[in-house]
């Protein structure tokens, strides 16, 4: 027996020693090993699950103590999840960022904790960046650029951006993919799927498999930078009539699947009010133009930029014209809306703005919400059921209503989870986009302004008229549709003019005069 033990221990020692020598020789990072990454993910899943299973054993449900403890469990679980994302990096950070953007869908403890992942993304070393450029473009940095800043302008979950100057003097931004992300992404998604299935098995009410489905569908597209370049050109052409929109021009001769070289555009983040004040940029104008741009993308064209977090939306004064511009960056993630879905979504918003509850129910059902349509209406608008019933355009947003929405997100998490698994898949990225845009509006203090509803209504009218014209078989019918469209758009313009006059000094003077005469 002693001889067998000696043989086994000697063999184990030899295996460990040779493995260590192999890893040292290859200069492998333990974090790159799937077994290490999976072990870390599994351990985090177990710890979080045990915390939820044991924390409430001696606390009565729906008491003050219960809700205080639940908040603490949410917070520490979110911190563990954040630490896992930071350790495993890549796809994990991307998924964590997605969750952090769902302000009005997930408990505040999770969203506020996971939001930091936008600023905690890893950086690749300069040697790794040079290696990717050498492999993909076949040249050294000095052959391609006069200068290349080693400190990145920004680092994200999948890539980082460097500023450089071409030999012809033009300044460019080079987006370079982290070298290990492509190889690890499919394995990481499989790990996340195992984690979520385990959580669903332990807690049947929490079904977040939609997250894995979205990651499987979108990650390959986001890792293909040529696809991102084509998206950028498509949206630039599609929205060319908006003089305030700036989309960086792509340098195709210096772009590959892992490298995207584009025109360098500087500016302040769209939530930076100090930058806007310093550069005399009108906050209301920016908010209104952002709403116009996204209403056009969603309702008219069905081609939607789905990652408008503040780092991807810059504001600036155009160096030549001195006019205010919005620069839209990072075009890797777009949602294409099929005509049927897009038109139902148009009709839903028209019903929500008017307070047409039968329409809200009808079009919510058509978008897959089923009997959860009241919750769906609240989730889409980030408004209370009371405001939805009254018509969201007629009820101003209050801080207490926002608090109520976030509190309900914590209380109705199982129902929200069920809703997200039930609705049509394109709805998921639209909800994320809605939440990111509302986050910007909240920071700018322009939430639910009348101009945003007018712009949405205008785009919905145009989209419905375009659809009806495509189905019309006679010139007379098409003319009738066009005249009705013009009439409805004219009414909106008159209403907009009325609101402008009402809010102007002239409007205040007239109101005071009428009150005096009365």
Short mmCIF file of N, CA and C in Angstrom, two decimals, residues 29-45 80-94 117 120-122 157-158 178 180-181 184-185 187-189 191-192 195:
data_model
loop_
_atom_site.label_atom_id
_atom_site.label_comp_id
_atom_site.label_asym_id
_atom_site.label_seq_id
_atom_site.Cartn_x
_atom_site.Cartn_y
_atom_site.Cartn_z
N UNK A 29 -1.75 32.98 -18.74
CA UNK A 29 -2.42 33.58 -17.60
C UNK A 29 -3.48 32.60 -17.12
N UNK A 30 -3.48 32.32 -15.83
CA UNK A 30 -4.46 31.37 -15.30
C UNK A 30 -5.89 31.82 -15.60
N UNK A 31 -6.10 33.13 -15.70
CA UNK A 31 -7.43 33.65 -15.98
C UNK A 31 -7.92 33.26 -17.38
N UNK A 32 -6.99 32.85 -18.26
CA UNK A 32 -7.38 32.45 -19.62
C UNK A 32 -7.89 31.01 -19.66
N UNK A 33 -7.66 30.24 -18.58
CA UNK A 33 -8.07 28.84 -18.56
C UNK A 33 -9.56 28.73 -18.28
N UNK A 34 -10.26 27.97 -19.11
CA UNK A 34 -11.71 27.84 -18.97
C UNK A 34 -12.10 27.27 -17.61
N UNK A 35 -11.29 26.33 -17.11
CA UNK A 35 -11.62 25.70 -15.83
C UNK A 35 -11.58 26.72 -14.70
N UNK A 36 -10.65 27.66 -14.77
CA UNK A 36 -10.56 28.71 -13.74
C UNK A 36 -11.76 29.65 -13.85
N UNK A 37 -12.07 30.05 -15.05
CA UNK A 37 -13.19 30.98 -15.28
C UNK A 37 -14.52 30.34 -14.89
N UNK A 38 -14.68 29.07 -15.26
CA UNK A 38 -15.91 28.36 -14.92
C UNK A 38 -16.01 28.15 -13.40
N UNK A 39 -14.89 27.79 -12.78
CA UNK A 39 -14.89 27.59 -11.33
C UNK A 39 -15.29 28.85 -10.60
N UNK A 40 -14.79 29.98 -11.08
CA UNK A 40 -15.12 31.27 -10.46
C UNK A 40 -16.61 31.56 -10.63
N UNK A 41 -17.14 31.31 -11.84
CA UNK A 41 -18.57 31.55 -12.10
C UNK A 41 -19.45 30.63 -11.27
N UNK A 42 -19.05 29.35 -11.18
CA UNK A 42 -19.84 28.38 -10.40
C UNK A 42 -19.84 28.75 -8.92
N UNK A 43 -18.69 29.14 -8.40
CA UNK A 43 -18.60 29.51 -6.99
C UNK A 43 -19.48 30.72 -6.69
N UNK A 44 -19.47 31.71 -7.58
CA UNK A 44 -20.29 32.91 -7.38
C UNK A 44 -21.77 32.55 -7.40
N UNK A 45 -22.17 31.68 -8.34
CA UNK A 45 -23.57 31.25 -8.42
C UNK A 45 -24.01 30.56 -7.15
N UNK A 80 -21.09 40.76 -5.70
CA UNK A 80 -20.42 39.50 -6.08
C UNK A 80 -20.47 39.30 -7.59
N UNK A 81 -21.62 39.63 -8.18
CA UNK A 81 -21.77 39.50 -9.63
C UNK A 81 -20.83 40.47 -10.35
N UNK A 82 -20.76 41.69 -9.85
CA UNK A 82 -19.84 42.68 -10.42
C UNK A 82 -18.39 42.21 -10.35
N UNK A 83 -17.99 41.65 -9.20
CA UNK A 83 -16.62 41.17 -9.03
C UNK A 83 -16.33 40.01 -9.99
N UNK A 84 -17.33 39.15 -10.21
CA UNK A 84 -17.17 38.04 -11.16
C UNK A 84 -16.95 38.59 -12.57
N UNK A 85 -17.76 39.57 -12.97
CA UNK A 85 -17.63 40.17 -14.30
C UNK A 85 -16.24 40.80 -14.48
N UNK A 86 -15.77 41.50 -13.45
CA UNK A 86 -14.45 42.14 -13.53
C UNK A 86 -13.33 41.10 -13.62
N UNK A 87 -13.49 39.98 -12.93
CA UNK A 87 -12.46 38.94 -12.93
C UNK A 87 -12.44 38.17 -14.25
N UNK A 88 -13.63 37.80 -14.76
CA UNK A 88 -13.69 37.00 -16.00
C UNK A 88 -13.64 37.86 -17.26
N UNK A 89 -13.99 39.13 -17.14
CA UNK A 89 -13.86 40.12 -18.21
C UNK A 89 -14.65 39.73 -19.47
N UNK A 90 -14.31 40.37 -20.60
CA UNK A 90 -14.92 40.04 -21.90
C UNK A 90 -16.43 39.98 -21.89
N UNK A 91 -16.96 38.82 -22.26
CA UNK A 91 -18.41 38.63 -22.38
C UNK A 91 -19.12 38.86 -21.06
N UNK A 92 -18.48 38.50 -19.95
CA UNK A 92 -19.10 38.69 -18.64
C UNK A 92 -19.35 40.18 -18.38
N UNK A 93 -18.38 41.02 -18.71
CA UNK A 93 -18.56 42.46 -18.52
C UNK A 93 -19.67 42.97 -19.44
N UNK A 94 -19.71 42.47 -20.67
CA UNK A 94 -20.74 42.90 -21.62
C UNK A 94 -22.14 42.58 -21.09
N UNK A 117 -19.40 48.91 -14.32
CA UNK A 117 -18.69 48.07 -15.29
C UNK A 117 -18.35 48.85 -16.56
N UNK A 120 -14.98 50.01 -15.67
CA UNK A 120 -14.06 49.03 -15.10
C UNK A 120 -13.62 48.00 -16.14
N UNK A 121 -13.79 48.32 -17.42
CA UNK A 121 -13.41 47.38 -18.48
C UNK A 121 -11.88 47.23 -18.51
N UNK A 122 -11.39 46.03 -18.85
CA UNK A 122 -9.94 45.78 -18.85
C UNK A 122 -9.25 46.46 -20.03
N UNK A 157 -15.60 46.41 -22.97
CA UNK A 157 -15.54 44.98 -22.66
C UNK A 157 -14.90 44.17 -23.79
N UNK A 158 -15.09 44.62 -25.04
CA UNK A 158 -14.61 43.84 -26.18
C UNK A 158 -13.40 44.45 -26.87
N UNK A 178 -9.81 43.20 -28.03
CA UNK A 178 -8.95 42.49 -27.08
C UNK A 178 -8.64 41.11 -27.68
N UNK A 180 -8.06 38.08 -26.74
CA UNK A 180 -8.59 36.79 -26.27
C UNK A 180 -10.11 36.71 -26.28
N UNK A 181 -10.78 37.82 -26.57
CA UNK A 181 -12.24 37.86 -26.46
C UNK A 181 -12.91 36.90 -27.45
N UNK A 184 -12.71 33.28 -26.34
CA UNK A 184 -13.37 32.95 -25.08
C UNK A 184 -14.88 33.16 -25.10
N UNK A 185 -15.39 33.93 -26.07
CA UNK A 185 -16.79 34.37 -26.00
C UNK A 185 -17.79 33.21 -25.99
N UNK A 187 -17.36 30.11 -25.05
CA UNK A 187 -17.25 29.37 -23.79
C UNK A 187 -17.88 30.18 -22.65
N UNK A 188 -17.66 31.49 -22.67
CA UNK A 188 -18.24 32.34 -21.63
C UNK A 188 -19.76 32.31 -21.67
N UNK A 189 -20.33 32.35 -22.88
CA UNK A 189 -21.79 32.30 -23.01
C UNK A 189 -22.33 30.98 -22.49
N UNK A 191 -20.96 29.20 -20.11
CA UNK A 191 -20.87 29.30 -18.64
C UNK A 191 -22.06 30.08 -18.08
N UNK A 192 -22.37 31.22 -18.72
CA UNK A 192 -23.48 32.05 -18.25
C UNK A 192 -24.79 31.28 -18.36
N UNK A 195 -24.99 28.94 -15.45
CA UNK A 195 -25.31 29.73 -14.25
C UNK A 195 -26.81 30.04 -14.17
#
